Tab-separated table of C-alpha atoms in Angstrom:
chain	number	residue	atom	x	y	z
A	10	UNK	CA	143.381	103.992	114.361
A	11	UNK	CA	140.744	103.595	116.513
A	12	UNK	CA	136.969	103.351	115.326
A	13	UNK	CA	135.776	106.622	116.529
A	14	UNK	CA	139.199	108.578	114.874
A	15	UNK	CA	137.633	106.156	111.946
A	16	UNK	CA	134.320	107.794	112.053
A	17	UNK	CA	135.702	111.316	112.557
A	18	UNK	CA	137.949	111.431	109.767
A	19	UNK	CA	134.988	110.204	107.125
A	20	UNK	CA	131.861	112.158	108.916
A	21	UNK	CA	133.843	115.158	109.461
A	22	UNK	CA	134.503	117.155	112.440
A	23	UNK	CA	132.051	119.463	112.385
A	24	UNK	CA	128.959	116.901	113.357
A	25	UNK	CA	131.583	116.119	116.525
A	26	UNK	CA	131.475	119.834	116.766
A	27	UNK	CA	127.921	120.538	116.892
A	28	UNK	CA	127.048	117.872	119.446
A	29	UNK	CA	129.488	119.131	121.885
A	30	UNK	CA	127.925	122.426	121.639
A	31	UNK	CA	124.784	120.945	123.152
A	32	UNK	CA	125.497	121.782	127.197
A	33	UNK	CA	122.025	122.234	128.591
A	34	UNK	CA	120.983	118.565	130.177
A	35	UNK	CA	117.358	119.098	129.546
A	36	UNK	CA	117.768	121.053	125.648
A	37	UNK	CA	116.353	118.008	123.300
A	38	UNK	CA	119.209	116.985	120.753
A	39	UNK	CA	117.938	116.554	117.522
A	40	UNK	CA	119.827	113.669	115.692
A	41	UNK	CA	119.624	113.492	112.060
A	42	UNK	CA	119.194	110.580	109.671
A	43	UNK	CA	120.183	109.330	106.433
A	44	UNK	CA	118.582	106.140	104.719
A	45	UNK	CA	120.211	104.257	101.871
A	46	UNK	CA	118.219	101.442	100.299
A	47	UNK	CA	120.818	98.685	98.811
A	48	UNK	CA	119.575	96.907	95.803
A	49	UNK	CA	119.629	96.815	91.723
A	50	UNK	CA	116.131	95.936	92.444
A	51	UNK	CA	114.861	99.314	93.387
A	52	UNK	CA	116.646	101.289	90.795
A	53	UNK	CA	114.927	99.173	88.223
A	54	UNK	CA	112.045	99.655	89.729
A	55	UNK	CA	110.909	95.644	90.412
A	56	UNK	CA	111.029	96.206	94.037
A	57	UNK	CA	109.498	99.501	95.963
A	58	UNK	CA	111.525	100.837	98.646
A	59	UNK	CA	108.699	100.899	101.316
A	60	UNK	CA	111.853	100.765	104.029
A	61	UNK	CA	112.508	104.247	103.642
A	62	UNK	CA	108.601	104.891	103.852
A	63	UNK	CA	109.038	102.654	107.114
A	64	UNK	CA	112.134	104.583	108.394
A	65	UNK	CA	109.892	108.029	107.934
A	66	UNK	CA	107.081	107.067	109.555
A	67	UNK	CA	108.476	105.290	112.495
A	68	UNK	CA	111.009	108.399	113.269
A	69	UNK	CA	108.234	111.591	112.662
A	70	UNK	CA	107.637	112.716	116.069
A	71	UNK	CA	110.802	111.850	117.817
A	72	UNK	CA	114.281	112.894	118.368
A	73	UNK	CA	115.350	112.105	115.555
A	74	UNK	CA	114.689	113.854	112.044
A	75	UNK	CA	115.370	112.271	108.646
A	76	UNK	CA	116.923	114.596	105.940
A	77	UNK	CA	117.408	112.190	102.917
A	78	UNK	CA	116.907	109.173	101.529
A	79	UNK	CA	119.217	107.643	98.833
A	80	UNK	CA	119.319	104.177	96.776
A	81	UNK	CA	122.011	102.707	95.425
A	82	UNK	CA	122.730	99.688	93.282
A	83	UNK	CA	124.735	96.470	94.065
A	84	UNK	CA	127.502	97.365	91.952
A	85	UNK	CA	131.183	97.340	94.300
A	86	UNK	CA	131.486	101.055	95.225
A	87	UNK	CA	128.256	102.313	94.965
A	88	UNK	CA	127.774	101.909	98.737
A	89	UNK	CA	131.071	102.677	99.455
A	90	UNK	CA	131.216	105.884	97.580
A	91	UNK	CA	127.388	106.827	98.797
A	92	UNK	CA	128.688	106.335	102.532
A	93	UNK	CA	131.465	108.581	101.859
A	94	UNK	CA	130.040	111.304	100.081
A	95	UNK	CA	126.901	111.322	102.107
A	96	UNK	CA	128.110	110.652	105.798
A	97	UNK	CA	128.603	114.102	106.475
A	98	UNK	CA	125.206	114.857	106.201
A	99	UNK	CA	123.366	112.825	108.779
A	100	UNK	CA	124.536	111.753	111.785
A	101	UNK	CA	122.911	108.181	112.244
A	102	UNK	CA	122.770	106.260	108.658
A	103	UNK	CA	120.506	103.268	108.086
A	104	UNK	CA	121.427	100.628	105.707
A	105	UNK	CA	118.824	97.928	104.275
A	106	UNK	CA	119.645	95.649	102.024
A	107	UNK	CA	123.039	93.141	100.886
A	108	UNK	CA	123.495	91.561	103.869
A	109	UNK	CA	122.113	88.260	102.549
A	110	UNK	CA	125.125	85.242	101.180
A	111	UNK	CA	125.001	86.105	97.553
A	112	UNK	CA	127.646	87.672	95.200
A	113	UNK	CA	125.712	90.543	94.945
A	114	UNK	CA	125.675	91.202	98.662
A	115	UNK	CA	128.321	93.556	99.324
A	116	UNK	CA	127.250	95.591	102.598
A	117	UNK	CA	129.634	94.097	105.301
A	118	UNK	CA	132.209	94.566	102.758
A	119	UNK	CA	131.259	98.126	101.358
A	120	UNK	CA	130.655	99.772	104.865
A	121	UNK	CA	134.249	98.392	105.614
A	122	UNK	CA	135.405	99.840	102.555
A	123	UNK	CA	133.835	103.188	103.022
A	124	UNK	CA	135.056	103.993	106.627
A	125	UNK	CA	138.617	102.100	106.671
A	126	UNK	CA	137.668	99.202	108.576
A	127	UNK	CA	139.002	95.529	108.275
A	128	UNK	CA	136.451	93.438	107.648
A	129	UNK	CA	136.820	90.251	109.967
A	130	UNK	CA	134.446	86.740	110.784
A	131	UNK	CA	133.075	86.320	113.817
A	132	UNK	CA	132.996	82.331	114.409
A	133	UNK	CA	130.574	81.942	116.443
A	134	UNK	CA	127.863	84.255	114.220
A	135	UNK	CA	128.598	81.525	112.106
A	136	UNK	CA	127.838	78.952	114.509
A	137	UNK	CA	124.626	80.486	115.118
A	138	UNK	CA	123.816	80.357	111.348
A	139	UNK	CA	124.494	77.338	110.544
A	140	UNK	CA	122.848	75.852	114.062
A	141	UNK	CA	119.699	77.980	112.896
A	142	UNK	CA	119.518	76.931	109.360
A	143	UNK	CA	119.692	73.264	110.286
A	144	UNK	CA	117.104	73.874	112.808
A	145	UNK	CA	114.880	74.354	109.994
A	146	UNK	CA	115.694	71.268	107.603
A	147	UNK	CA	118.505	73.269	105.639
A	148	UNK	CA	122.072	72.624	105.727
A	149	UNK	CA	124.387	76.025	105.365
A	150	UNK	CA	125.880	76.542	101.735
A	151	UNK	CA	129.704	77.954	101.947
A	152	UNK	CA	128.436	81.471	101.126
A	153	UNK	CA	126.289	81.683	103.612
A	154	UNK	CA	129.857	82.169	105.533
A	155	UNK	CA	129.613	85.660	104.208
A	156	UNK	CA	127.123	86.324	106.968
A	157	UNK	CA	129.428	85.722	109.230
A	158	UNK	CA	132.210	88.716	108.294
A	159	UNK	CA	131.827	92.251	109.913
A	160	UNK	CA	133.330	95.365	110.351
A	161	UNK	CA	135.904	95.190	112.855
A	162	UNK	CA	134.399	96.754	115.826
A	163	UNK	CA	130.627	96.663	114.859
A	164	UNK	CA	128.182	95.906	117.048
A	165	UNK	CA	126.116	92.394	115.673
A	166	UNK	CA	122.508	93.118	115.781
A	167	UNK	CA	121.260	89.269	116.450
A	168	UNK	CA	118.656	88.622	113.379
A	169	UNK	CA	116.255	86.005	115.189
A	170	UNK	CA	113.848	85.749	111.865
A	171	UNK	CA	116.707	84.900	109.236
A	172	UNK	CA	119.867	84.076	108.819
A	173	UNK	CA	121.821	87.384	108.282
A	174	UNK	CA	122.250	89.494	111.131
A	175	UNK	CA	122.840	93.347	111.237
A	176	UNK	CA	125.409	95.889	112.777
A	177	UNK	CA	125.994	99.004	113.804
A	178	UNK	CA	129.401	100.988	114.048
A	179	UNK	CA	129.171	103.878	116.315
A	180	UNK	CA	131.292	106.447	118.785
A	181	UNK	CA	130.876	108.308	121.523
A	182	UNK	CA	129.078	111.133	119.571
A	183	UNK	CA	126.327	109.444	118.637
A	184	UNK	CA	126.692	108.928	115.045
A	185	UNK	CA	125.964	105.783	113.861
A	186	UNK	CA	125.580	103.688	110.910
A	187	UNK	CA	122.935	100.398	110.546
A	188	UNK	CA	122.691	97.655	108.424
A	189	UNK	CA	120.275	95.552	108.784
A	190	UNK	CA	118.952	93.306	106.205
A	191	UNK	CA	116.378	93.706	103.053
A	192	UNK	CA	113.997	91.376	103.824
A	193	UNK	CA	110.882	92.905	104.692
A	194	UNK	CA	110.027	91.171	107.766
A	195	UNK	CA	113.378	90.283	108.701
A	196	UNK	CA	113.915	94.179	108.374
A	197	UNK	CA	110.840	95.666	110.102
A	198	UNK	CA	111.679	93.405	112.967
A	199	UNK	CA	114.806	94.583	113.582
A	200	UNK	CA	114.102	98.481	112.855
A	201	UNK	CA	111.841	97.804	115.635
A	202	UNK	CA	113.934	95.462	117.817
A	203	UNK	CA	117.242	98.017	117.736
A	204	UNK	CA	117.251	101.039	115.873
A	205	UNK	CA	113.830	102.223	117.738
A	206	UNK	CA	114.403	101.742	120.880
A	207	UNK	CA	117.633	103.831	120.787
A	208	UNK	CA	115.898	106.704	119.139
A	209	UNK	CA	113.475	106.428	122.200
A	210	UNK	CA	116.570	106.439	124.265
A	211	UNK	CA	117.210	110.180	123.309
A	212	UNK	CA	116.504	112.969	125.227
A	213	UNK	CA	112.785	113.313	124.475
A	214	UNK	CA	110.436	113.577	121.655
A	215	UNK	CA	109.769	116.756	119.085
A	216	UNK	CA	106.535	118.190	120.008
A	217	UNK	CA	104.275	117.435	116.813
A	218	UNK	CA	101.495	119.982	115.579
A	219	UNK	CA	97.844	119.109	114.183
A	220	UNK	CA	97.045	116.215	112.018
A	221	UNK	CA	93.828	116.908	109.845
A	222	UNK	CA	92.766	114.077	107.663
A	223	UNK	CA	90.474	114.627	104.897
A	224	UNK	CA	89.609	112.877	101.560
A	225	UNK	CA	88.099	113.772	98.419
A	226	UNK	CA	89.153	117.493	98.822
A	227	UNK	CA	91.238	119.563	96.097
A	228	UNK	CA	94.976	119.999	97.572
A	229	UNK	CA	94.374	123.672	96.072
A	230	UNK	CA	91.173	124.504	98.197
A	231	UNK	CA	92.787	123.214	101.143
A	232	UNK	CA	95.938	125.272	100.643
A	233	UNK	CA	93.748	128.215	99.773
A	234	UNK	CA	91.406	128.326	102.893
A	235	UNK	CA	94.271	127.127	105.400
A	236	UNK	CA	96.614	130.143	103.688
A	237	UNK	CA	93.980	132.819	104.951
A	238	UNK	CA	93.885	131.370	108.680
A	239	UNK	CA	97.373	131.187	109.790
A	240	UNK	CA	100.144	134.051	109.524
A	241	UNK	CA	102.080	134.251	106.858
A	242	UNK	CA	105.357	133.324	108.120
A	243	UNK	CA	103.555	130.050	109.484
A	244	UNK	CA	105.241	126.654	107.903
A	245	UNK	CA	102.462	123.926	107.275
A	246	UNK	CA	102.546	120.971	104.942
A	247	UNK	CA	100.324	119.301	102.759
A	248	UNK	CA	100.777	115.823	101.886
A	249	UNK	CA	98.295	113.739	99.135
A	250	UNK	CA	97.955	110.390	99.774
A	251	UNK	CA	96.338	107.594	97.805
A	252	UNK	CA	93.097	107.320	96.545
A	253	UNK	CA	92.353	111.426	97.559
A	254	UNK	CA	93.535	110.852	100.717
A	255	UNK	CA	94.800	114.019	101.851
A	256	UNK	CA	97.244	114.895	105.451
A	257	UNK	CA	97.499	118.035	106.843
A	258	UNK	CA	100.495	119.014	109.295
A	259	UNK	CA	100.068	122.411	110.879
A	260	UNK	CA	102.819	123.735	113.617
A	261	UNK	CA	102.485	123.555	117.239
A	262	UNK	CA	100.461	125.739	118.565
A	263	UNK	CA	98.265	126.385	115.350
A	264	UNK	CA	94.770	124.318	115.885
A	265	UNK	CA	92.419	124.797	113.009
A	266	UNK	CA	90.670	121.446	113.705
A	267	UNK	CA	87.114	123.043	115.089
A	268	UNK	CA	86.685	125.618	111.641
A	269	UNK	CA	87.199	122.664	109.406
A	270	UNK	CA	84.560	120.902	110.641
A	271	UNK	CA	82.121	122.986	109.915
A	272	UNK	CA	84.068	124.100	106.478
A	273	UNK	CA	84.602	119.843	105.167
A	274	UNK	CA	81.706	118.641	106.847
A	275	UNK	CA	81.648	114.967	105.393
A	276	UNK	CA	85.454	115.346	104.190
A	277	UNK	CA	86.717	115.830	107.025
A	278	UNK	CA	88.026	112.488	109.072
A	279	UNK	CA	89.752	113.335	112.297
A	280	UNK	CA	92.947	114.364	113.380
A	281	UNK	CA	96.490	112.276	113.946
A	282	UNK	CA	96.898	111.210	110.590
A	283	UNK	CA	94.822	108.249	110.218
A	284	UNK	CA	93.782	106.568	106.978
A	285	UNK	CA	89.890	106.268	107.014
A	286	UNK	CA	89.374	103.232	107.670
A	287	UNK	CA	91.321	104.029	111.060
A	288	UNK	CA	89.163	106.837	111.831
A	289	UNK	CA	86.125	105.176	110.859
A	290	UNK	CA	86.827	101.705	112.807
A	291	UNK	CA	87.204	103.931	115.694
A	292	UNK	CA	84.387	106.013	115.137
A	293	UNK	CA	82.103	102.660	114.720
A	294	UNK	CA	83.728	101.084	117.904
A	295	UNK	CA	82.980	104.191	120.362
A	296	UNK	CA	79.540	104.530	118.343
A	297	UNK	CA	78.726	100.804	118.815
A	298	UNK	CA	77.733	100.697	115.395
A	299	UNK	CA	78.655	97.137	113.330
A	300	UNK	CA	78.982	97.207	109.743
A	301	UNK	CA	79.327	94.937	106.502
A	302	UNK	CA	80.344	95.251	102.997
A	303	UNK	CA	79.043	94.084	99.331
A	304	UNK	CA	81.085	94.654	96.863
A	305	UNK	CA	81.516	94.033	93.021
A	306	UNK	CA	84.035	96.113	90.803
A	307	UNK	CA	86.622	96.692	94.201
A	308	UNK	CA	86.547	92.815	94.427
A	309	UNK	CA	87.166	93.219	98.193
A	310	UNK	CA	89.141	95.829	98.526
A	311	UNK	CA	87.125	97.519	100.839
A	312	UNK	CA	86.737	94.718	103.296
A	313	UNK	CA	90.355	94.209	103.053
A	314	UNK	CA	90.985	97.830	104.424
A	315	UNK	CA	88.832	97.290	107.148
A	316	UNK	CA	90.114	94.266	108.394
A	317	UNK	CA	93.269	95.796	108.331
A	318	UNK	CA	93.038	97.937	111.270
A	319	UNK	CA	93.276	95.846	114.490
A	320	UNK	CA	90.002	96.039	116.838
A	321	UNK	CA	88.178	96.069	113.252
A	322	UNK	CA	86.429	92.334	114.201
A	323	UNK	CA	84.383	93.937	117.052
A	324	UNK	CA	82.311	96.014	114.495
A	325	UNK	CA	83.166	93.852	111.217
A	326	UNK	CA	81.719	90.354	111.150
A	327	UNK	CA	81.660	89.468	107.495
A	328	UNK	CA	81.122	90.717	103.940
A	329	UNK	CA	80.405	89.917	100.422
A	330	UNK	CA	82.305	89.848	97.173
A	331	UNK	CA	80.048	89.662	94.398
A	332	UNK	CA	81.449	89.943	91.084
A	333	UNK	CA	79.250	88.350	88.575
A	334	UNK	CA	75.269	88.853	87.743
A	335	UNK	CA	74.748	84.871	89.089
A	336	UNK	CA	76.703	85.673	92.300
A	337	UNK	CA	74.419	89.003	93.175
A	338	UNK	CA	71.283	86.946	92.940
A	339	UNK	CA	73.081	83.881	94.570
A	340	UNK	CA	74.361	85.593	97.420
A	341	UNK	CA	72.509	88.340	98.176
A	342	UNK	CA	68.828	87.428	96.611
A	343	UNK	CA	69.422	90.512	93.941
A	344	UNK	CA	66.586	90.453	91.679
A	345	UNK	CA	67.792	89.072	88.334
A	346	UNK	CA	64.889	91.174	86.702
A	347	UNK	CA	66.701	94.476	88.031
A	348	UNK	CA	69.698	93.730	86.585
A	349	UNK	CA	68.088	92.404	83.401
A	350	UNK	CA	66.145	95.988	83.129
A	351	UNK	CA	68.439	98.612	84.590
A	352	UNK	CA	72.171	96.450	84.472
A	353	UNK	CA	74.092	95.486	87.207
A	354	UNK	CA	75.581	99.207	87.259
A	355	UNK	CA	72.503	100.757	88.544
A	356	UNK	CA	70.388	102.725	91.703
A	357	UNK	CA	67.968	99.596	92.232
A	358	UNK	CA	70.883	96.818	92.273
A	359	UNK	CA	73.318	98.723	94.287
A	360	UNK	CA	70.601	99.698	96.953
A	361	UNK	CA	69.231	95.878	97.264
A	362	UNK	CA	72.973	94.754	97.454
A	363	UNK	CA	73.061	96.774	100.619
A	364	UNK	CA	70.143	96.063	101.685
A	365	UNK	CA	70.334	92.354	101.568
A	366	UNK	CA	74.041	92.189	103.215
A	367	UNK	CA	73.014	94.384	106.101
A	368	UNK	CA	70.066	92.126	106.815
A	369	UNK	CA	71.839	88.605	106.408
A	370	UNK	CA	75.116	89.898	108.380
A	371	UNK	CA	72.351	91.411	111.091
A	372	UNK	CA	74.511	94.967	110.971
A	373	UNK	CA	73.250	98.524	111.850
A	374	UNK	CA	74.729	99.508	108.097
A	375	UNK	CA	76.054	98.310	105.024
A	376	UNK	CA	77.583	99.667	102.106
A	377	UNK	CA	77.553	98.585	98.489
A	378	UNK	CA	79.466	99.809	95.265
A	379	UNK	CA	78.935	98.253	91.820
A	380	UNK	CA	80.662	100.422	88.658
A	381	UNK	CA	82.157	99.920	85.110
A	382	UNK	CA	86.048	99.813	86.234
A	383	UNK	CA	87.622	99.674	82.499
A	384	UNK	CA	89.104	99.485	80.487
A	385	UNK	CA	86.350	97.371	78.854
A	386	UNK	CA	82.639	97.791	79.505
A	387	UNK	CA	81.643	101.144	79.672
A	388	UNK	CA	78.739	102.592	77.172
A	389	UNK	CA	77.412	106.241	76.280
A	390	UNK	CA	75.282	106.002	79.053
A	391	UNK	CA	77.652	104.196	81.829
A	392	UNK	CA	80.657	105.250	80.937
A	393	UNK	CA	83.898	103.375	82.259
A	394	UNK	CA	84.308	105.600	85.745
A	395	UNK	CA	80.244	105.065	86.275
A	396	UNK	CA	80.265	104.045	89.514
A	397	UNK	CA	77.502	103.466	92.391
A	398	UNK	CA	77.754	103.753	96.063
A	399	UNK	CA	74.721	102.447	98.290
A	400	UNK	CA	74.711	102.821	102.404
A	401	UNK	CA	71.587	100.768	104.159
A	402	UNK	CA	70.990	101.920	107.687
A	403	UNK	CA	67.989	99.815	109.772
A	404	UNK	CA	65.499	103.082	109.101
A	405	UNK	CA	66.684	104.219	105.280
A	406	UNK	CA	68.936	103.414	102.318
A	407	UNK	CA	70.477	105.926	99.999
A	408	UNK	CA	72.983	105.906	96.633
A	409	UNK	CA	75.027	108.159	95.067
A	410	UNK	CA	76.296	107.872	91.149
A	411	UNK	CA	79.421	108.807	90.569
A	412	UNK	CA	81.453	109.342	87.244
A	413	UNK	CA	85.521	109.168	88.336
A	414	UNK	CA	88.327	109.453	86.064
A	415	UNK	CA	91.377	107.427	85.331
A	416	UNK	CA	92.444	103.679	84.979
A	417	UNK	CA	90.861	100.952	86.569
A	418	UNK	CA	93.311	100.897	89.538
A	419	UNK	CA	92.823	104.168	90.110
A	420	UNK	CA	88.757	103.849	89.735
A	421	UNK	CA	88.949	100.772	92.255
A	422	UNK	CA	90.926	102.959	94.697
A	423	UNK	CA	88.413	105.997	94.770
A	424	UNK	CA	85.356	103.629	95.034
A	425	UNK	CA	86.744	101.980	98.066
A	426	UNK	CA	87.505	105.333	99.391
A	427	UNK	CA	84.063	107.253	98.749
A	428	UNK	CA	82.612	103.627	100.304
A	429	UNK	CA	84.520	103.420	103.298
A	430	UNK	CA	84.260	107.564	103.704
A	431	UNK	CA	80.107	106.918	102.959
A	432	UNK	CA	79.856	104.360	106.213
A	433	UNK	CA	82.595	106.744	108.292
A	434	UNK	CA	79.814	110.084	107.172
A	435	UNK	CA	77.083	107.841	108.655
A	436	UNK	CA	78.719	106.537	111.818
A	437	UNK	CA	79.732	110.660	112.677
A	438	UNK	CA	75.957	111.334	112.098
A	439	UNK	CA	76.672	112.814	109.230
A	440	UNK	CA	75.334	113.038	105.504
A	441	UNK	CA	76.847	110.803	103.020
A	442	UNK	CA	78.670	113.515	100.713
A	443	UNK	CA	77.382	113.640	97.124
A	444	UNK	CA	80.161	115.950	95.461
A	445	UNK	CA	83.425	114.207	94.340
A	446	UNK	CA	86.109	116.771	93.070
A	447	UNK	CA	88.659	114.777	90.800
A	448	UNK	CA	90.567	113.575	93.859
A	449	UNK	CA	94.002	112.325	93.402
């Protein structure tokens, strides 16, 4: 039976069906996807399954749509059985995971399985292994022969940053299924090397509505004021992101981007669903505004965010971690007699912090945090959650106490936020924004 009778008979004939009905040259087709993350791993929980995360992002916007995700464990069968009872509902799959030379690593074999295909070795994949892994030092173990076996009539998708290459099987309808492996590198390379450039190879991108980023905003006043501005019948989503990040996707042709403005003032980011440290490295770059950091309960987390976004060295040139008492006064001249009479948690420490780091790293601003992160430390008067946020400009310097809720991840995570949202308020010629509403 030939591969796409294969395909037919296990997707069912009414995805054939619907492409065909698809006449008009210039209509876009919509494909949809279905991702299935391969690993015992992630259903205990040890691993995260940011591939599907990945998958998401890199496919909103385009031609094609995903529907689902699924994981499955390593078991023989689960694949299989996923593939068959799930096939019918997408018409490209992508695979990651088990394509590596262990036991455990039953993809080859359970895509075979699923859709009636032998499963057969291609010699000279194997060649290519084994002349790869030598390359580097490492002669080829017998099971890394596995790697070498593929559904018969699969396409090999070459792997050129590890030894196990991917496949697709396909027809002439467009549905598809992927493998490609679990390594996180190894698989964002190859997302990006195959599967991406045939989604770009459709018939033209899904025009995408307004992105509003805000943070620090209550998902239910958002949902509230945005409710009373569009019709009723208008679809919008609402997505909360880390640390009180919140994403706002409105339909095309709905703009609400001017009103908010004026209604978040200081919350409000930008559109096209950056994170802030995006919007604000952007913001700083068209200003021509440099900044640094000095930090001591996010232990760098803030600098780390910044240097994160690419471009973020032209406005970023250094900043300071300082964690202990000794280090303040070492690093950034803090008065010891300030921390001895008000604590290290305090207005007049957090504002000389910033001070000091904007004039040593010769910035237009700096910001500085200092708070009691838990679980350990906090009194009746600085609670655990007590946390201080400084910004020094070359004409001022102001602070801001704040008390935040939950553990000391959590606390961490809003600090660098109201930071990093403090310098982005100042850079937009803005305030910094003294009201914090429980974000989550």
């Amino acid at each position: 039976m030939k591969l796409e009778s294969l395909l037919a008979s296990r997707w069912g004939n009414h995805l054939l069906n619907q492409t065909a009905e698809i006449s008009n040259p210039e209509e876009k087709i919509l494909i949809t996807v279905g991702v299935i993350s391969v690993g015992d791993e992630i259903l205990e929980g040890r691993v995260l399954d940011a591939h599907s995360q990945t998958i998401s992002e890199k496919l909103l916007g385009t031609a094609a749509q995903v529907k689902w995700h699924l994981s499955v464990g390593d078991a023989p069968g689960e694949l299989s059985a996923a593939l068959q009872d799930k096939s019918s509902q997408a018409d490209w799959i992508i695979i990651s995971g088990g394509l590596g030379p262990t036991e455990d690593d039953r993809t080859r074999q359970e895509v075979s399985n699923a859709f009636g295909l032998n499963l057969l070795e291609i010699p000279h994949v194997w060649d290519g292994i084994k002349n790869r892994m030598r390359a580097h030092g490492v002669e080829p173990a017998e099971n890394n022969r596995r790697q070498a076996f593929f559904p018969e009539g699969a396409r090999i998708l070459e792997n050129s940053r590890g030894s196990a290459p991917g496949f697709v099987i396909e027809d002439s309808s467009e549905r598809k299924v992927f493998a490609l492996p679990g390594v996180p590198h190894e698989f964002k390379g190859m997302l990006a090397d195959f599967v991406l450039p045939e989604v770009a190879a459709l018939k033209g991108d899904v025009k995408s509505g307004e992105i509003l980023d805000f943070v620090a905003v209550p998902e239910s006043k958002l949902d509230e004021w945005i409710a009373k501005r569009v019709p009723a019948d208008v679809l919008y989503h609402i997505c909360v992101r880390n640390w009180g990040q919140i994403e706002v996707r409105l339909p095309v042709g709905v703009s609400l981007t001017q009103e908010v403005k004026e209604e978040f003032k200081g919350h409000f980011l930008g559109t096209g669903g950056l994170s802030i440290e995006e919007h604000l490295i952007q913001s700083a770059i068209r200003s021509k505004m440099s900044l640094t950091t000095a930090e001591s309960c996010t232990g760098g987390m803030i600098s780390s965010r910044l240097v994160n976004v690419p471009g973020s060295s032209r406005v970023f040139p250094c900043g300071w971690v300082c964690y202990s008492n000794p280090s303040k006064t070492r690093e950034l001249d803090v008065d010891p007699r300030l921390m001895d009479l008000h604590g290290a948690v305090s207005q007049e420490v957090v504002e000389q912090m910033a001070q000091n780091a904007r004039i040593k790293a010769g910035t237009d601003l700096a910001v500085s945090v200092s708070g009691v992160a838990g679980p350990d430390g906090g009194t009746s008067q600085k609670p655990v959650g007590t946390v201080w946020v400084a910004l020094s400009t070359r004409n001022s310097i102001a602070s801001h106490c704040y008390q935040l809720n939950g553990d000391r991840t959590r606390i961490r995570g809003l600090t660098t936020n109201l930071a990093l949202l403090a310098l982005h308020s100042m850079v937009r010629k803005q305030e910094i924004p003294g009201w914090l509403p429980n974000p989550s």
